[in-house]
JSON list of C-alpha atoms in Angstrom, two decimals:
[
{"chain": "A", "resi": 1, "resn": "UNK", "atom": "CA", "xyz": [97.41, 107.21, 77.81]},
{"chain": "A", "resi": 2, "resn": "UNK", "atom": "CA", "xyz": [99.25, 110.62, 78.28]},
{"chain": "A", "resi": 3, "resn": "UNK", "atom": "CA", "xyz": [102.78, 110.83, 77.83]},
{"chain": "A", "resi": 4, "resn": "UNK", "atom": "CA", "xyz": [104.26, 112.16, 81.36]},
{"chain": "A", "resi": 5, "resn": "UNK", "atom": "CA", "xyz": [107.41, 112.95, 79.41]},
{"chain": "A", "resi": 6, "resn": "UNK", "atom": "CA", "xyz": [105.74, 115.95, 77.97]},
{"chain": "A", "resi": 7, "resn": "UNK", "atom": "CA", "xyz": [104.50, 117.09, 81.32]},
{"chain": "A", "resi": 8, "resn": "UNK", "atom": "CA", "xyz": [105.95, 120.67, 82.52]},
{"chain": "A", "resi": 9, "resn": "UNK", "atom": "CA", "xyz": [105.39, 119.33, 86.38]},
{"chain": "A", "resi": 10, "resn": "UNK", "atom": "CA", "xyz": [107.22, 116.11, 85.74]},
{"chain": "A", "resi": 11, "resn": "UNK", "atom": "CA", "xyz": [110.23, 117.77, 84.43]},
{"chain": "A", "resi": 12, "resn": "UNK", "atom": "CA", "xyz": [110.06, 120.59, 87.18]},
{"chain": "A", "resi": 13, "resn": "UNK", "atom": "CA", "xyz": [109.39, 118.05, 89.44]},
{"chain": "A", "resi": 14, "resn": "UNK", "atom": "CA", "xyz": [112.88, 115.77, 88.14]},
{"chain": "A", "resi": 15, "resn": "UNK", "atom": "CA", "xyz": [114.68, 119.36, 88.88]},
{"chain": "A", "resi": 16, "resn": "UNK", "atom": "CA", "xyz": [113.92, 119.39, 91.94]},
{"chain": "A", "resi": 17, "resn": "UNK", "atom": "CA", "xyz": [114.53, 115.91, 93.03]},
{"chain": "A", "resi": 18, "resn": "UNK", "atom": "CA", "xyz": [117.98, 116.93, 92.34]},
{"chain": "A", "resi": 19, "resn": "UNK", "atom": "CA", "xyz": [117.71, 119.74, 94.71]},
{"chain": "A", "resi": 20, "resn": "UNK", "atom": "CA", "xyz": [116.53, 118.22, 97.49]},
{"chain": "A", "resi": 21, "resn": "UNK", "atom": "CA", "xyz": [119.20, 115.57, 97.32]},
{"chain": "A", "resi": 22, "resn": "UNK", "atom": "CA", "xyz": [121.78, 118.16, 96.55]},
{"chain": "A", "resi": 23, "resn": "UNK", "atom": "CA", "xyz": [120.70, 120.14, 99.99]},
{"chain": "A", "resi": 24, "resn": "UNK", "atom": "CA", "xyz": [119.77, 117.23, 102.22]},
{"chain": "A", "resi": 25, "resn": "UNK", "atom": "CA", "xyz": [123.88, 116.15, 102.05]},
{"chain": "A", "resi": 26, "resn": "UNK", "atom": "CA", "xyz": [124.06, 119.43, 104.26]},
{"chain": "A", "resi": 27, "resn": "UNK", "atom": "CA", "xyz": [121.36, 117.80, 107.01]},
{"chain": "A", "resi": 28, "resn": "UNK", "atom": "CA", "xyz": [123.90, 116.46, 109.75]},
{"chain": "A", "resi": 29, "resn": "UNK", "atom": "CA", "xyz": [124.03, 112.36, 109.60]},
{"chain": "A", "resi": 30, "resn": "UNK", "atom": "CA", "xyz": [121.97, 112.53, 113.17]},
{"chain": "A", "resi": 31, "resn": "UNK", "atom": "CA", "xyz": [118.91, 113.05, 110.52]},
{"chain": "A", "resi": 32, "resn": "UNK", "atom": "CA", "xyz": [120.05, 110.30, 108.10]},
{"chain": "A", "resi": 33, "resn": "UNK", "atom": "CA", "xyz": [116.94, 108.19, 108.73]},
{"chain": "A", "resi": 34, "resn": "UNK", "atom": "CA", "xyz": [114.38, 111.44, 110.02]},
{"chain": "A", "resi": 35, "resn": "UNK", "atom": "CA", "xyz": [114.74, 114.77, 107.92]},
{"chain": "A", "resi": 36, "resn": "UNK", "atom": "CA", "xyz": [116.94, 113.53, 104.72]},
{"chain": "A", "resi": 37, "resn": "UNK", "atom": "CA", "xyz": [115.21, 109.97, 104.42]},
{"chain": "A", "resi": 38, "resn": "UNK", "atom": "CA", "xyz": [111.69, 111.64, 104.61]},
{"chain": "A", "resi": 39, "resn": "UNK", "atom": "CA", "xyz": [112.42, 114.45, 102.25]},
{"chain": "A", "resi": 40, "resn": "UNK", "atom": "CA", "xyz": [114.60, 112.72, 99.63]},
{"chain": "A", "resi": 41, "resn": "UNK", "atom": "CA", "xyz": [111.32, 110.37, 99.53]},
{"chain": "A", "resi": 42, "resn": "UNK", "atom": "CA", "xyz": [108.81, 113.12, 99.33]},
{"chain": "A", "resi": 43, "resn": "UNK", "atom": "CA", "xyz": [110.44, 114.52, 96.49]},
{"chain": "A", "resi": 44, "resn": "UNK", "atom": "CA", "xyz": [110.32, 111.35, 94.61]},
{"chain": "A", "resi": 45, "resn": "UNK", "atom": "CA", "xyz": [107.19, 110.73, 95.47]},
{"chain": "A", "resi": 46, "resn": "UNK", "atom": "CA", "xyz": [106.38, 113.89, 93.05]},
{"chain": "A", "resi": 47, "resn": "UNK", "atom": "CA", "xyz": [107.21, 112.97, 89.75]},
{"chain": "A", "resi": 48, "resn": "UNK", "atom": "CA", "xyz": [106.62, 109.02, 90.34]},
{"chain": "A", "resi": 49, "resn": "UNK", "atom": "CA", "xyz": [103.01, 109.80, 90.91]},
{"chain": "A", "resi": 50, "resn": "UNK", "atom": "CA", "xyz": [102.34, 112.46, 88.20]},
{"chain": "A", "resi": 51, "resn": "UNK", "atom": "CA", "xyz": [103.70, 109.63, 85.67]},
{"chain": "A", "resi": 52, "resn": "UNK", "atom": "CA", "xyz": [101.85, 107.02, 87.68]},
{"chain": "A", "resi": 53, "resn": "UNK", "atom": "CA", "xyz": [98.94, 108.84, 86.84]},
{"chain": "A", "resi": 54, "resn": "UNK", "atom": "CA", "xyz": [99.34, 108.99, 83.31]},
{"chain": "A", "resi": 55, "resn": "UNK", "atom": "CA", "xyz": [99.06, 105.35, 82.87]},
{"chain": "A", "resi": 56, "resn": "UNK", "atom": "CA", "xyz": [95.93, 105.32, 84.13]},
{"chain": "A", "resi": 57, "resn": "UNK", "atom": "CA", "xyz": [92.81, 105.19, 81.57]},
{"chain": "A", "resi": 58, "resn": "UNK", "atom": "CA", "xyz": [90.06, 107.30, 83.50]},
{"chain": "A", "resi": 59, "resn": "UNK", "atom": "CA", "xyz": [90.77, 111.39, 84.29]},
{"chain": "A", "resi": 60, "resn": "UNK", "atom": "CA", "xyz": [89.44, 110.37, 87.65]},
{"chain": "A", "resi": 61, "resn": "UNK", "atom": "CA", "xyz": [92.29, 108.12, 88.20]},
{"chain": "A", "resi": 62, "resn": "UNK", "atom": "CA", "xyz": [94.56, 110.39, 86.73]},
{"chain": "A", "resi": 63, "resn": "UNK", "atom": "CA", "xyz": [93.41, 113.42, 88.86]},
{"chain": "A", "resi": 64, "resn": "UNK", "atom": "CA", "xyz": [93.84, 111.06, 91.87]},
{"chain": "A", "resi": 65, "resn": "UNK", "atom": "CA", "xyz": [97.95, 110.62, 91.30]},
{"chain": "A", "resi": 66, "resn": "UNK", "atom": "CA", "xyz": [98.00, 114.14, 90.48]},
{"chain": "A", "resi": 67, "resn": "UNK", "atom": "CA", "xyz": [96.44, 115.10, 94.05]},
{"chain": "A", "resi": 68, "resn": "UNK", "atom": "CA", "xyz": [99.07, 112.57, 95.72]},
{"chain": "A", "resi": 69, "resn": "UNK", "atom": "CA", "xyz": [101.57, 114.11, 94.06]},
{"chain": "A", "resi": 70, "resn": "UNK", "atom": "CA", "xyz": [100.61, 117.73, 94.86]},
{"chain": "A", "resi": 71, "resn": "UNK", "atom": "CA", "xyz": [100.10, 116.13, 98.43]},
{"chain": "A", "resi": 72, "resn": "UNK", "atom": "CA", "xyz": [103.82, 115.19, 98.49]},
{"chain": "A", "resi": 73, "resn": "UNK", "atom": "CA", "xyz": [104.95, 118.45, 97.40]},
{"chain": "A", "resi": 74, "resn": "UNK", "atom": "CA", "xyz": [103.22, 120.47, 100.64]},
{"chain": "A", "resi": 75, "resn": "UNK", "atom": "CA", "xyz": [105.01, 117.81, 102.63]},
{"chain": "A", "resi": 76, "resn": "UNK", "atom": "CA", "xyz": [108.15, 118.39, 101.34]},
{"chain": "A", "resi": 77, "resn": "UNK", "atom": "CA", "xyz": [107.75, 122.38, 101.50]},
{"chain": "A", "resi": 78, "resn": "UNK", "atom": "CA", "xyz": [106.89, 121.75, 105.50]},
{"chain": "A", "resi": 79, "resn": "UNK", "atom": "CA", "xyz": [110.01, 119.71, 105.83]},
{"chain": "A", "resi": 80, "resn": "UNK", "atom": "CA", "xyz": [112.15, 122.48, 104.51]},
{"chain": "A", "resi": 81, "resn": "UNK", "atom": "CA", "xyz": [110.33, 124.91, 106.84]},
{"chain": "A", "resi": 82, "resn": "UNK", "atom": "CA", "xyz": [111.41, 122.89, 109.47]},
{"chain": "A", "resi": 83, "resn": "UNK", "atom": "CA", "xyz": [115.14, 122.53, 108.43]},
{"chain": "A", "resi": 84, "resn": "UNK", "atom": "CA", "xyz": [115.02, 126.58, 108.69]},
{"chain": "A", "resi": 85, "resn": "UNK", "atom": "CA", "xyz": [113.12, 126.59, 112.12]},
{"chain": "A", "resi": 86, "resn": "UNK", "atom": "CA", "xyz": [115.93, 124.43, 113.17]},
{"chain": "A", "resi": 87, "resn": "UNK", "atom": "CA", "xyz": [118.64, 126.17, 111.30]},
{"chain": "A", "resi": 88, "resn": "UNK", "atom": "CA", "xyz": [119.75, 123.06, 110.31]},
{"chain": "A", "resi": 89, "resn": "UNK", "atom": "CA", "xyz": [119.78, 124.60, 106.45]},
{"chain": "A", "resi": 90, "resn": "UNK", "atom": "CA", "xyz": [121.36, 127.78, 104.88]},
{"chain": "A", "resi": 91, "resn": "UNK", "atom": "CA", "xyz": [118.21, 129.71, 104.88]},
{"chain": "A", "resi": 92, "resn": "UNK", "atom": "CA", "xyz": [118.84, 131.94, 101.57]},
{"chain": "A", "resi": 93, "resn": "UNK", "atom": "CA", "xyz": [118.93, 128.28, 99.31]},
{"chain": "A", "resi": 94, "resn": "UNK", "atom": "CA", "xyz": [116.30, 126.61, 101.28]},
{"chain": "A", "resi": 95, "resn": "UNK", "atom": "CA", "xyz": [114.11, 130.02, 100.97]},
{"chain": "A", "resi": 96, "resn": "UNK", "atom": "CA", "xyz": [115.01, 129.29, 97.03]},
{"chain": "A", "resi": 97, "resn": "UNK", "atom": "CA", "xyz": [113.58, 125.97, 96.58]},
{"chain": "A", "resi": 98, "resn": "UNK", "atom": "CA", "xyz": [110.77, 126.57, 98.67]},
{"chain": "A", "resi": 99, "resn": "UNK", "atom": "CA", "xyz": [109.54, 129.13, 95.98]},
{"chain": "A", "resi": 100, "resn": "UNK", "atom": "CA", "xyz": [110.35, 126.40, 93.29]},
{"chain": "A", "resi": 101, "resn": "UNK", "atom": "CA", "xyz": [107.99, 124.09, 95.43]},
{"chain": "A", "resi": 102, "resn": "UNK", "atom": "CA", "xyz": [105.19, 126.44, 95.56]},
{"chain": "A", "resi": 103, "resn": "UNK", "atom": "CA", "xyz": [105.30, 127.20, 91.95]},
{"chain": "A", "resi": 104, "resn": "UNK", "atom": "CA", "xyz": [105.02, 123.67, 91.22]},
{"chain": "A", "resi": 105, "resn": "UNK", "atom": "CA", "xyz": [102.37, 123.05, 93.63]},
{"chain": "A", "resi": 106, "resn": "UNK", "atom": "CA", "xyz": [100.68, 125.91, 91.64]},
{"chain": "A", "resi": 107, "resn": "UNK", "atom": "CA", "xyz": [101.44, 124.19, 88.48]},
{"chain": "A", "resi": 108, "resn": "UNK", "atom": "CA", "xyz": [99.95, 120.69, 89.45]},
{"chain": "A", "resi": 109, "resn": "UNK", "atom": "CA", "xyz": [96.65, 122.20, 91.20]},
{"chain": "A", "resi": 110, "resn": "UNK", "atom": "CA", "xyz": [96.16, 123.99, 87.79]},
{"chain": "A", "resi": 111, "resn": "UNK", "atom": "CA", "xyz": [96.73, 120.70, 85.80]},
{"chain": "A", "resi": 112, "resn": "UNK", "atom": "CA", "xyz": [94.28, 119.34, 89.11]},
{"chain": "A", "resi": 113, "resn": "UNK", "atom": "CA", "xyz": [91.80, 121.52, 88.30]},
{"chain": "A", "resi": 114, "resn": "UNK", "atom": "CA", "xyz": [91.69, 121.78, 84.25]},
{"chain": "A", "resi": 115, "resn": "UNK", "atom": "CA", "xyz": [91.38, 117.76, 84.24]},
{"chain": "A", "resi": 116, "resn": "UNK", "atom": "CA", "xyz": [88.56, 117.87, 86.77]},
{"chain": "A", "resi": 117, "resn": "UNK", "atom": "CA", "xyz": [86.87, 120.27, 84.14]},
{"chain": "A", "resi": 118, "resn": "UNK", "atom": "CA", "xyz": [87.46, 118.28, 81.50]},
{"chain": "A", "resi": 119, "resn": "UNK", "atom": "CA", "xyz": [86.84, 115.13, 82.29]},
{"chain": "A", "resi": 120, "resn": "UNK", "atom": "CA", "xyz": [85.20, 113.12, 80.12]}
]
């Protein structure tokens, strides 16, 4: 079993957890259950899968939780896309963290993709 601990995505991926929670008190309480709820559970989603995946035996199963995660991550960046087509976000700091987002995503297609080529 891998350790997830040791994973540079999960501990990105903690970081920005913070982030999003941090900028989603600035969403006005009309999006309490739509924008906030749905992106403070996307970016959980992120690391919870990636060490979800590590408990599992097979690199298929592994690459599998890895894909969710990555899935969760382009979800997230859409939301914040939204909160700037809406202007419902300072754009500057959401421009920010959707860079940290798309490095990740980068991060965890290369992990993706190196596991898929290794797998035994």
């Amino acid at each position: 079993m891998r350790n997830f601990r040791e994973l540079e995505v999960w501990k990105d991926s903690r970081i920005l957890v913070k982030k999003i929670y941090t900028i989603t008190k600035c969403l006005p309480d009309s999006e309490k259950y739509g924008l906030v709820s749905q992106m403070n559970r996307c970016s959980v989603s992120i690391p919870a899968n990636i060490a979800e995946g590590c408990s599992k035996y097979s690199q298929k199963d592994f690459v599998r939780f890895l894909q969710i995660s990555l899935g969760s991550a382009f979800e997230l960046e859409t939301h914040l896309i939204l909160c700037q087509d809406l202007n419902l976000l300072p754009s500057e700091e959401t421009s920010s963290i959707i860079k940290n987002i798309q490095r990740l995503q980068r991060k965890i297609a290369s992990l993706i993709k190196y596991n898929k080529s290794n797998h035994h």
